[in-house]
Short mmCIF file of C-alpha atoms in Angstrom, two decimals:
data_model
loop_
_atom_site.label_atom_id
_atom_site.label_comp_id
_atom_site.label_asym_id
_atom_site.label_seq_id
_atom_site.Cartn_x
_atom_site.Cartn_y
_atom_site.Cartn_z
CA MET P 1259 0.16 -4.47 15.13
CA SER P 1260 0.96 -7.69 12.87
CA ILE P 1261 0.84 -7.23 9.00
CA ALA P 1262 -0.46 -10.69 7.61
CA LEU P 1263 0.72 -11.79 4.19
CA LYS P 1264 -1.11 -14.53 2.23
CA LEU P 1265 1.10 -17.24 0.12
CA PHE P 1266 -0.63 -18.08 -2.99
CA PRO P 1267 0.95 -21.22 -4.28
CA VAL P 1268 1.51 -21.23 -8.14
CA PRO P 1269 1.11 -24.26 -10.00
CA SER P 1270 4.51 -25.20 -12.10
CA LEU P 1271 4.24 -24.29 -15.62
CA SER P 1272 7.35 -25.88 -16.65
CA LYS P 1273 10.11 -27.61 -15.17
CA THR P 1274 12.00 -24.40 -15.32
CA HIS P 1275 9.79 -22.68 -12.42
CA LEU P 1276 12.03 -22.29 -9.43
CA ARG P 1277 10.91 -22.87 -5.79
CA LEU P 1278 11.05 -20.39 -3.60
CA SER P 1279 14.60 -20.39 -1.77
CA PRO P 1280 17.26 -17.92 -0.43
CA SER P 1281 19.23 -18.77 -3.71
CA ILE P 1282 16.45 -17.46 -6.31
CA PRO P 1283 18.24 -14.62 -8.48
CA ARG P 1284 14.98 -12.75 -8.72
CA GLN P 1285 11.75 -12.62 -6.42
CA ARG P 1286 8.70 -10.67 -7.54
CA VAL P 1287 6.39 -9.93 -4.92
CA PHE P 1288 2.69 -8.09 -5.92
CA PRO P 1289 1.76 -6.37 -3.39
CA SER P 1290 -2.31 -6.61 -2.19
CA SER P 1291 -3.79 -4.74 0.66
CA PHE P 1292 -2.29 -3.66 4.11
CA SER P 1293 -3.00 -4.75 7.53
CA PRO P 1294 -1.76 -3.11 11.20
CA GLY P 1295 -0.50 -4.73 13.84
CA SER P 1296 -0.95 -8.16 11.78
CA ARG P 1297 1.06 -8.58 8.59
CA ASN P 1298 0.76 -7.33 5.08
CA PHE P 1299 -1.06 -9.03 2.45
CA ALA P 1300 0.78 -9.80 -0.73
CA ARG P 1301 0.90 -12.33 -3.27
CA ILE P 1302 4.43 -14.06 -3.59
CA ARG P 1303 5.07 -15.72 -6.93
CA CYS P 1304 7.82 -17.96 -7.82
CA ALA P 1305 10.06 -16.25 -10.45
CA HIS P 1306 10.64 -18.01 -14.07
CA GLU P 1307 13.97 -18.90 -15.14
CA LYS P 1308 13.75 -16.30 -17.66
CA PRO P 1309 13.56 -12.68 -15.63
CA ASP P 1310 11.18 -11.30 -18.44
CA HIS P 1311 8.57 -13.68 -17.92
CA PHE P 1312 6.12 -13.56 -14.89
CA PRO P 1313 2.77 -14.96 -14.21
CA ALA P 1314 0.26 -12.20 -15.04
CA THR P 1315 -1.67 -10.89 -11.78
CA VAL P 1316 -5.37 -10.06 -11.64
CA ALA P 1317 -6.04 -6.37 -11.21
CA LYS P 1318 -8.17 -5.87 -7.94
CA PRO P 1319 -11.53 -3.85 -7.95
CA ARG P 1320 -10.88 0.31 -7.16
CA TRP P 1321 -12.86 -0.29 -4.21
CA GLU P 1322 -10.16 -2.75 -2.60
CA GLU P 1323 -7.28 -0.54 -3.80
CA ALA P 1324 -8.70 2.31 -1.73
CA LEU P 1325 -9.05 -0.07 1.39
CA SER P 1326 -5.70 -1.01 1.01
CA ALA P 1327 -4.36 2.28 0.34
CA ALA P 1328 -6.39 3.62 3.70
CA ALA P 1329 -4.91 0.70 5.57
CA SER P 1330 -1.39 1.52 4.19
CA LEU P 1331 -1.48 4.98 6.36
CA TYR P 1332 -1.27 3.10 9.46
CA PRO P 1333 2.13 5.18 10.76
CA VAL P 1334 -0.30 8.50 10.12
CA TYR P 1335 -3.10 7.20 12.32
CA VAL P 1336 -1.09 6.57 15.29
CA THR P 1337 0.78 9.94 14.73
CA VAL P 1338 -2.12 11.94 14.54
CA GLY P 1339 -3.77 9.66 17.27
CA GLY P 1340 -0.66 10.56 19.58
CA ILE P 1341 -0.92 14.37 19.22
CA VAL P 1342 -4.55 14.23 19.93
CA ALA P 1343 -3.69 12.15 23.04
CA CYS P 1344 -1.28 15.07 24.52
CA VAL P 1345 -3.49 17.71 23.67
CA LYS P 1346 -7.09 16.44 24.70
CA PRO P 1347 -6.45 13.20 26.36
CA SER P 1348 -10.26 12.54 27.38
CA THR P 1349 -10.76 12.12 23.60
CA PHE P 1350 -9.84 8.28 24.19
CA SER P 1351 -11.63 8.00 27.82
CA TRP P 1352 -14.25 5.55 26.65
CA PHE P 1353 -11.88 3.01 25.82
CA VAL P 1354 -9.56 3.31 28.55
CA ALA P 1355 -12.33 3.12 31.06
CA ARG P 1356 -12.88 -0.57 29.98
CA ALA P 1357 -9.30 -1.53 30.07
CA PRO P 1358 -7.66 -4.07 30.01
CA VAL P 1359 -10.54 -6.15 28.83
CA SER P 1360 -10.88 -3.68 26.02
CA TYR P 1361 -7.03 -3.83 24.98
CA SER P 1362 -7.21 -7.53 25.23
CA LEU P 1363 -10.22 -7.89 22.91
CA ALA P 1364 -8.50 -5.38 20.34
CA LEU P 1365 -5.24 -7.15 20.14
CA GLY P 1366 -7.25 -10.22 19.77
CA PHE P 1367 -9.49 -8.89 17.23
CA ILE P 1368 -6.08 -7.71 15.39
CA MET P 1369 -4.33 -11.36 15.72
CA LEU P 1370 -7.86 -12.86 14.09
CA ALA P 1371 -7.47 -10.74 11.39
CA MET P 1372 -3.80 -11.91 10.68
CA GLY P 1373 -5.04 -15.69 11.08
CA VAL P 1374 -7.75 -15.42 8.44
CA THR P 1375 -5.03 -14.48 5.84
CA LEU P 1376 -2.73 -16.84 6.68
CA GLU P 1377 -2.58 -20.77 5.07
CA LEU P 1378 -0.32 -22.44 7.68
CA LYS P 1379 0.71 -25.64 5.14
CA ASP P 1380 2.39 -22.95 2.83
CA LEU P 1381 4.22 -21.42 5.39
CA PHE P 1382 5.36 -24.94 6.81
CA ASP P 1383 6.52 -25.69 3.49
CA LEU P 1384 8.76 -22.60 3.41
CA PHE P 1385 10.11 -23.55 6.87
CA ARG P 1386 11.19 -26.77 5.37
CA GLN P 1387 13.15 -25.07 2.51
CA ARG P 1388 14.79 -22.63 4.72
CA PRO P 1389 14.92 -23.83 7.70
CA LEU P 1390 18.67 -22.32 8.94
CA SER P 1391 17.86 -18.83 7.88
CA ILE P 1392 14.53 -18.71 9.64
CA LEU P 1393 15.99 -20.18 12.79
CA PHE P 1394 18.66 -17.53 12.57
CA GLY P 1395 16.19 -14.77 12.28
CA CYS P 1396 14.10 -16.12 15.15
CA VAL P 1397 17.17 -16.56 17.53
CA ALA P 1398 18.10 -12.94 16.69
CA GLN P 1399 14.88 -11.56 17.62
CA TYR P 1400 14.78 -13.18 20.73
CA THR P 1401 18.11 -12.41 22.06
CA ILE P 1402 19.33 -8.79 20.57
CA MET P 1403 16.13 -6.81 21.24
CA PRO P 1404 15.95 -8.29 25.04
CA ALA P 1405 19.72 -7.23 25.58
CA LEU P 1406 19.13 -4.09 24.27
CA GLY P 1407 16.30 -3.27 26.22
CA LEU P 1408 18.23 -3.88 29.67
CA LEU P 1409 20.99 -2.45 28.29
CA ILE P 1410 19.60 0.88 27.47
CA SER P 1411 17.24 0.99 30.46
CA LYS P 1412 20.56 0.61 32.44
CA ILE P 1413 22.27 3.26 30.56
CA LEU P 1414 19.64 5.98 30.82
CA GLY P 1415 18.70 4.95 33.98
CA LEU P 1416 15.08 4.59 33.65
CA PRO P 1417 12.69 4.35 36.72
CA PRO P 1418 12.06 0.53 37.45
CA ALA P 1419 8.40 0.69 35.74
CA LEU P 1420 9.53 2.21 32.44
CA SER P 1421 12.66 -0.33 32.70
CA VAL P 1422 10.30 -3.02 32.93
CA GLY P 1423 8.44 -1.66 30.13
CA LEU P 1424 11.02 -1.33 27.76
CA ILE P 1425 12.60 -4.69 28.55
CA LEU P 1426 8.90 -6.03 27.74
CA LEU P 1427 8.88 -4.49 24.77
CA GLY P 1428 12.13 -5.92 23.88
CA CYS P 1429 10.92 -9.33 24.84
CA CYS P 1430 8.19 -9.12 22.36
CA PRO P 1431 8.03 -11.45 18.89
CA GLY P 1432 8.08 -9.79 15.65
CA GLY P 1433 6.44 -6.30 14.86
CA THR P 1434 3.12 -5.62 13.14
CA ALA P 1435 3.93 -4.04 10.22
CA SER P 1436 7.45 -5.64 9.55
CA ASN P 1437 6.09 -7.51 6.24
CA VAL P 1438 4.95 -4.43 4.44
CA VAL P 1439 8.21 -2.72 5.56
CA THR P 1440 10.41 -5.56 3.94
CA LEU P 1441 8.07 -5.07 1.11
CA ILE P 1442 8.75 -1.47 0.55
CA ALA P 1443 12.43 -2.35 1.36
CA ASN P 1444 12.94 -4.76 -1.29
CA GLY P 1445 13.80 -7.31 1.29
CA ASP P 1446 13.15 -11.19 1.56
CA VAL P 1447 9.48 -11.16 2.39
CA PRO P 1448 8.77 -15.00 2.55
CA LEU P 1449 11.80 -15.00 5.31
CA SER P 1450 10.21 -11.89 6.96
CA ILE P 1451 6.59 -13.46 6.74
CA VAL P 1452 7.87 -16.84 8.40
CA MET P 1453 9.91 -15.06 11.02
CA THR P 1454 6.95 -12.87 12.09
CA VAL P 1455 4.63 -16.44 12.35
CA CYS P 1456 7.51 -18.27 14.46
CA THR P 1457 8.52 -15.65 16.87
CA THR P 1458 4.64 -14.91 17.51
CA LEU P 1459 3.92 -18.39 18.37
CA GLY P 1460 7.20 -18.73 20.19
CA ALA P 1461 6.00 -15.58 22.46
CA VAL P 1462 3.82 -18.00 24.70
CA VAL P 1463 7.40 -19.17 26.33
CA LEU P 1464 9.84 -16.91 25.41
CA THR P 1465 8.17 -13.47 26.00
CA PRO P 1466 7.17 -14.18 29.63
CA PHE P 1467 10.57 -16.01 30.75
CA LEU P 1468 12.59 -13.37 29.07
CA THR P 1469 10.94 -10.67 30.81
CA LYS P 1470 11.29 -12.50 34.04
CA ILE P 1471 14.75 -13.12 34.00
CA LEU P 1472 15.50 -9.86 32.71
CA ALA P 1473 13.13 -7.50 34.51
CA GLY P 1474 12.59 -9.66 37.86
CA SER P 1475 14.87 -7.57 39.50
CA TYR P 1476 13.01 -4.60 39.25
CA VAL P 1477 9.63 -5.89 40.02
CA PRO P 1478 7.95 -9.20 40.91
CA VAL P 1479 7.09 -10.95 37.05
CA ASP P 1480 4.64 -13.91 36.77
CA ALA P 1481 5.90 -15.73 33.69
CA VAL P 1482 2.96 -18.08 33.94
CA LYS P 1483 0.38 -15.57 33.83
CA LEU P 1484 2.04 -13.88 31.25
CA SER P 1485 2.20 -16.85 29.12
CA ILE P 1486 -1.44 -17.81 29.36
CA SER P 1487 -2.14 -14.27 28.48
CA THR P 1488 -0.06 -14.57 25.57
CA LEU P 1489 -1.83 -17.89 24.55
CA GLN P 1490 -5.33 -16.03 24.82
CA VAL P 1491 -4.68 -12.97 23.10
CA VAL P 1492 -1.98 -13.81 20.66
CA VAL P 1493 -2.01 -17.35 19.42
CA ALA P 1494 -5.17 -18.67 20.12
CA PRO P 1495 -6.93 -15.80 17.41
CA VAL P 1496 -4.32 -16.61 15.13
CA LEU P 1497 -5.21 -20.37 14.81
CA LEU P 1498 -8.69 -19.65 15.22
CA GLY P 1499 -8.51 -17.32 12.12
CA SER P 1500 -6.42 -19.82 10.40
CA CYS P 1501 -9.19 -22.83 11.15
CA ILE P 1502 -11.92 -20.14 9.87
CA GLN P 1503 -9.96 -19.49 6.62
CA SER P 1504 -9.74 -23.10 6.07
CA SER P 1505 -13.08 -24.10 7.06
CA PHE P 1506 -15.13 -21.26 5.32
CA PRO P 1507 -12.89 -19.88 2.39
CA ALA P 1508 -15.92 -18.19 0.46
CA SER P 1509 -16.74 -15.95 3.63
CA VAL P 1510 -13.17 -15.22 4.16
CA ARG P 1511 -12.62 -14.15 0.51
CA ILE P 1512 -15.48 -11.62 0.96
CA ALA P 1513 -14.26 -10.30 4.42
CA THR P 1514 -10.59 -10.39 3.78
CA PRO P 1515 -10.34 -6.82 1.85
CA PHE P 1516 -11.61 -5.09 4.90
CA ALA P 1517 -10.10 -7.16 7.62
CA PRO P 1518 -6.50 -5.00 7.10
CA LEU P 1519 -7.78 -1.42 7.82
CA PHE P 1520 -9.94 -2.84 10.46
CA ALA P 1521 -7.00 -4.03 12.27
CA VAL P 1522 -5.09 -1.14 11.56
CA LEU P 1523 -7.81 1.11 13.04
CA ALA P 1524 -7.94 -1.31 16.15
CA SER P 1525 -4.25 -1.12 16.68
CA SER P 1526 -3.79 2.68 16.30
CA LEU P 1527 -6.72 3.15 19.16
CA LEU P 1528 -5.04 0.43 21.16
CA ALA P 1529 -1.46 2.44 20.97
CA CYS P 1530 -3.19 6.18 21.42
CA SER P 1531 -5.29 5.26 24.06
CA VAL P 1532 -2.63 3.78 26.27
CA PHE P 1533 -0.51 6.45 25.59
CA SER P 1534 -3.48 9.44 26.71
CA GLU P 1535 -3.68 7.02 29.71
CA ASN P 1536 -0.25 7.84 30.79
CA VAL P 1537 -0.24 11.60 29.31
CA VAL P 1538 -3.02 12.10 31.87
CA ARG P 1539 -0.99 10.46 34.69
CA LEU P 1540 2.35 12.54 33.89
CA LYS P 1541 -0.14 15.78 33.74
CA SER P 1542 -0.83 14.69 37.48
CA SER P 1543 2.41 14.30 38.62
CA ALA P 1544 5.48 16.63 39.30
CA VAL P 1545 6.78 16.32 36.00
CA GLY P 1546 3.68 17.88 34.43
CA ALA P 1547 3.21 20.34 37.39
CA SER P 1548 4.29 23.21 35.33
CA LEU P 1549 1.49 22.43 32.66
CA THR P 1550 -1.10 25.16 32.81
CA SER P 1551 -4.32 25.63 30.97
CA ASP P 1552 -3.64 28.92 29.55
CA LEU P 1553 -0.61 27.39 27.66
CA SER P 1554 -1.01 26.99 23.92
CA PRO P 1555 -1.18 23.16 22.94
CA PHE P 1556 2.26 23.34 21.39
CA LEU P 1557 3.75 24.52 24.72
CA ARG P 1558 1.79 21.85 26.56
CA ILE P 1559 3.36 19.25 24.21
CA GLN P 1560 6.76 20.59 24.75
CA SER P 1561 6.59 20.84 28.41
CA LEU P 1562 4.90 17.36 28.41
CA PHE P 1563 8.00 15.85 26.58
CA SER P 1564 10.86 17.53 28.61
CA GLY P 1565 10.28 15.05 31.48
CA GLU P 1566 9.90 11.48 31.93
CA LEU P 1567 7.93 11.38 28.34
CA GLY P 1568 11.01 12.85 26.62
CA LEU P 1569 13.09 9.90 28.26
CA VAL P 1570 11.06 7.11 27.25
CA VAL P 1571 10.98 8.57 23.85
CA LEU P 1572 14.91 8.81 23.58
CA ALA P 1573 14.88 5.25 25.30
CA VAL P 1574 12.54 3.65 22.07
CA LEU P 1575 14.30 5.54 19.44
CA LEU P 1576 17.64 4.04 20.58
CA LEU P 1577 15.94 0.52 21.34
CA HIS P 1578 14.46 0.19 17.35
CA SER P 1579 17.76 2.03 15.96
CA ALA P 1580 19.95 -0.31 17.81
CA GLY P 1581 17.58 -3.25 16.63
CA PHE P 1582 17.85 -2.33 12.74
CA LEU P 1583 21.42 -2.01 12.88
CA VAL P 1584 22.49 -4.93 15.09
CA GLY P 1585 19.95 -7.12 13.26
CA TYR P 1586 21.33 -5.93 9.56
CA VAL P 1587 25.30 -6.29 10.96
CA ALA P 1588 24.28 -9.80 12.56
CA ALA P 1589 22.83 -11.29 9.29
CA ALA P 1590 25.69 -9.63 7.33
CA VAL P 1591 28.25 -11.39 9.60
CA ALA P 1592 26.31 -14.90 8.98
CA GLY P 1593 26.56 -14.74 5.29
CA PHE P 1594 23.40 -13.77 4.33
CA ARG P 1595 22.72 -11.78 1.05
CA GLU P 1596 21.28 -8.43 0.98
CA PRO P 1597 17.32 -9.37 0.57
CA GLN P 1598 18.22 -11.36 3.81
CA ARG P 1599 19.89 -8.99 5.74
CA ARG P 1600 17.31 -6.15 5.04
CA ALA P 1601 14.55 -8.82 6.22
CA VAL P 1602 16.35 -9.44 9.22
CA SER P 1603 17.24 -6.16 10.43
CA ILE P 1604 13.46 -5.01 10.13
CA GLU P 1605 12.18 -8.28 11.46
CA VAL P 1606 14.48 -7.78 14.72
CA GLY P 1607 13.85 -3.77 15.12
CA MET P 1608 9.89 -3.88 14.56
CA GLN P 1609 8.43 -5.35 17.80
CA ASN P 1610 4.62 -6.28 18.32
CA SER P 1611 4.10 -3.24 20.41
CA SER P 1612 0.07 -4.11 20.77
CA LEU P 1613 1.19 -7.38 22.80
CA GLY P 1614 3.92 -4.80 24.95
CA VAL P 1615 0.58 -2.99 25.67
CA VAL P 1616 -1.96 -5.27 26.72
CA LEU P 1617 0.60 -7.60 28.94
CA ALA P 1618 1.60 -4.49 30.64
CA THR P 1619 -1.45 -3.15 31.45
CA ALA P 1620 -2.93 -6.59 32.52
CA HIS P 1621 -0.34 -7.57 34.81
CA PHE P 1622 1.70 -4.52 36.40
CA SER P 1623 0.21 -2.11 38.85
CA SER P 1624 1.86 0.99 37.26
CA ALA P 1625 0.54 2.48 34.22
CA LEU P 1626 3.95 3.68 33.24
CA VAL P 1627 4.83 0.04 32.09
CA ALA P 1628 2.80 0.25 29.03
CA LEU P 1629 4.11 3.59 28.08
CA PRO P 1630 7.30 2.58 26.29
CA ALA P 1631 5.24 -0.02 23.99
CA ALA P 1632 2.46 2.63 23.47
CA MET P 1633 5.19 5.09 22.05
CA SER P 1634 7.07 2.09 20.12
CA ALA P 1635 3.45 2.08 18.29
CA VAL P 1636 4.29 5.63 16.48
CA ILE P 1637 8.05 5.66 16.51
CA MET P 1638 8.71 2.16 15.21
CA ASN P 1639 6.33 2.65 12.40
CA VAL P 1640 8.04 5.90 11.53
CA MET P 1641 11.48 4.94 11.69
CA GLY P 1642 10.72 1.29 9.96
CA SER P 1643 9.06 3.17 6.79
CA SER P 1644 11.99 5.55 6.86
CA LEU P 1645 14.75 3.15 6.37
CA ALA P 1646 12.48 1.10 3.85
CA PHE P 1647 11.91 4.04 1.59
CA PHE P 1648 16.01 4.70 1.96
CA TRP P 1649 16.75 0.99 0.89
CA ARG P 1650 14.27 1.15 -1.65
CA ARG P 1651 15.78 4.25 -3.23
CA MET P 1652 19.32 2.43 -3.42
CA GLY P 1653 17.90 0.36 -5.83
CA PRO P 1654 16.79 -3.47 -6.31
CA CYS P 1655 19.03 -5.34 -3.44
CA SER P 1656 19.47 -8.81 -5.84
CA SER P 1657 22.41 -8.12 -7.02
CA ARG P 1658 24.09 -6.77 -3.91
CA ARG P 1659 26.07 -8.80 -1.74
#
């Protein structure tokens, strides 16, 4: 679930225009449309030296605004889908029956939608301007969350399959909706964008080998096969989408307004299908033995969450809560300003749960390995959105230290 943002370079109108950098006193971000497990589309303009003068933006057609609004409801889609999966898991059986191929194709489509919105040249320009802050964010992503995944699994005493799933989730790259959440939170959106792209590309090596190191004691982990899968379903579609964007810009402009919503729906379907698959398994286990057909839907859900599923929910809540907190504190200790602290916190705390789902279903025999990532798709987006609105109510963060 990664939300793509597109950077539109603005030609300098005068010598007083500033370039994007951590020292910009005020940054104006104009939201465009939302994507799911990709990143969020937004136009990022350089602020003029005079804060009251900003480049004008062109109003979008009403139908594009409607598509953007529909795509922004991603947390609602996964929450409703999760409830449906609890009450009637067979709703998603048509998609589950074709797994893991259907899961891989869904994630590949999400990453392709992200790629067609990226102009890698602009991202490389940002990386050259702000290498230290981006490097810090990427290191934080691949140290804080994997360590938290291992620590929480040991503290809660999770079974081996769930421990591997939680660790795998922690070793995944930056989250799908992290950029739009940073935008809502008045954080540093350019930093969030580049962190997401860099951690996604780095996932080919880091996700498999960190998983092998931290989870290898629970079950055998084939890091090479994990790397190949990550390359196929994440990096290759992103690069392909970027090439399509460069080669066929006119066609891409026509398809771009629809890409976020389609990617959001694909991401929601992927998460809810995996969740429904595990609900079926739990209902047939001793944990779900008490579930009988004469119970009301509410009592079914209550009984279901009292077992292993409730333990997974607690573990995922702790993982993302600690990720947001530790990411913010680490950025503060490193001397970052408030906008960068928020960006790092959100980027660290939100994982690409879709990738976790695909890798778990493709490379591990137990379906429970995918459960933490499937639950994360719901919990992470609700938590991230809530945190973003809290920070937004605190007011602009440009003056905060």
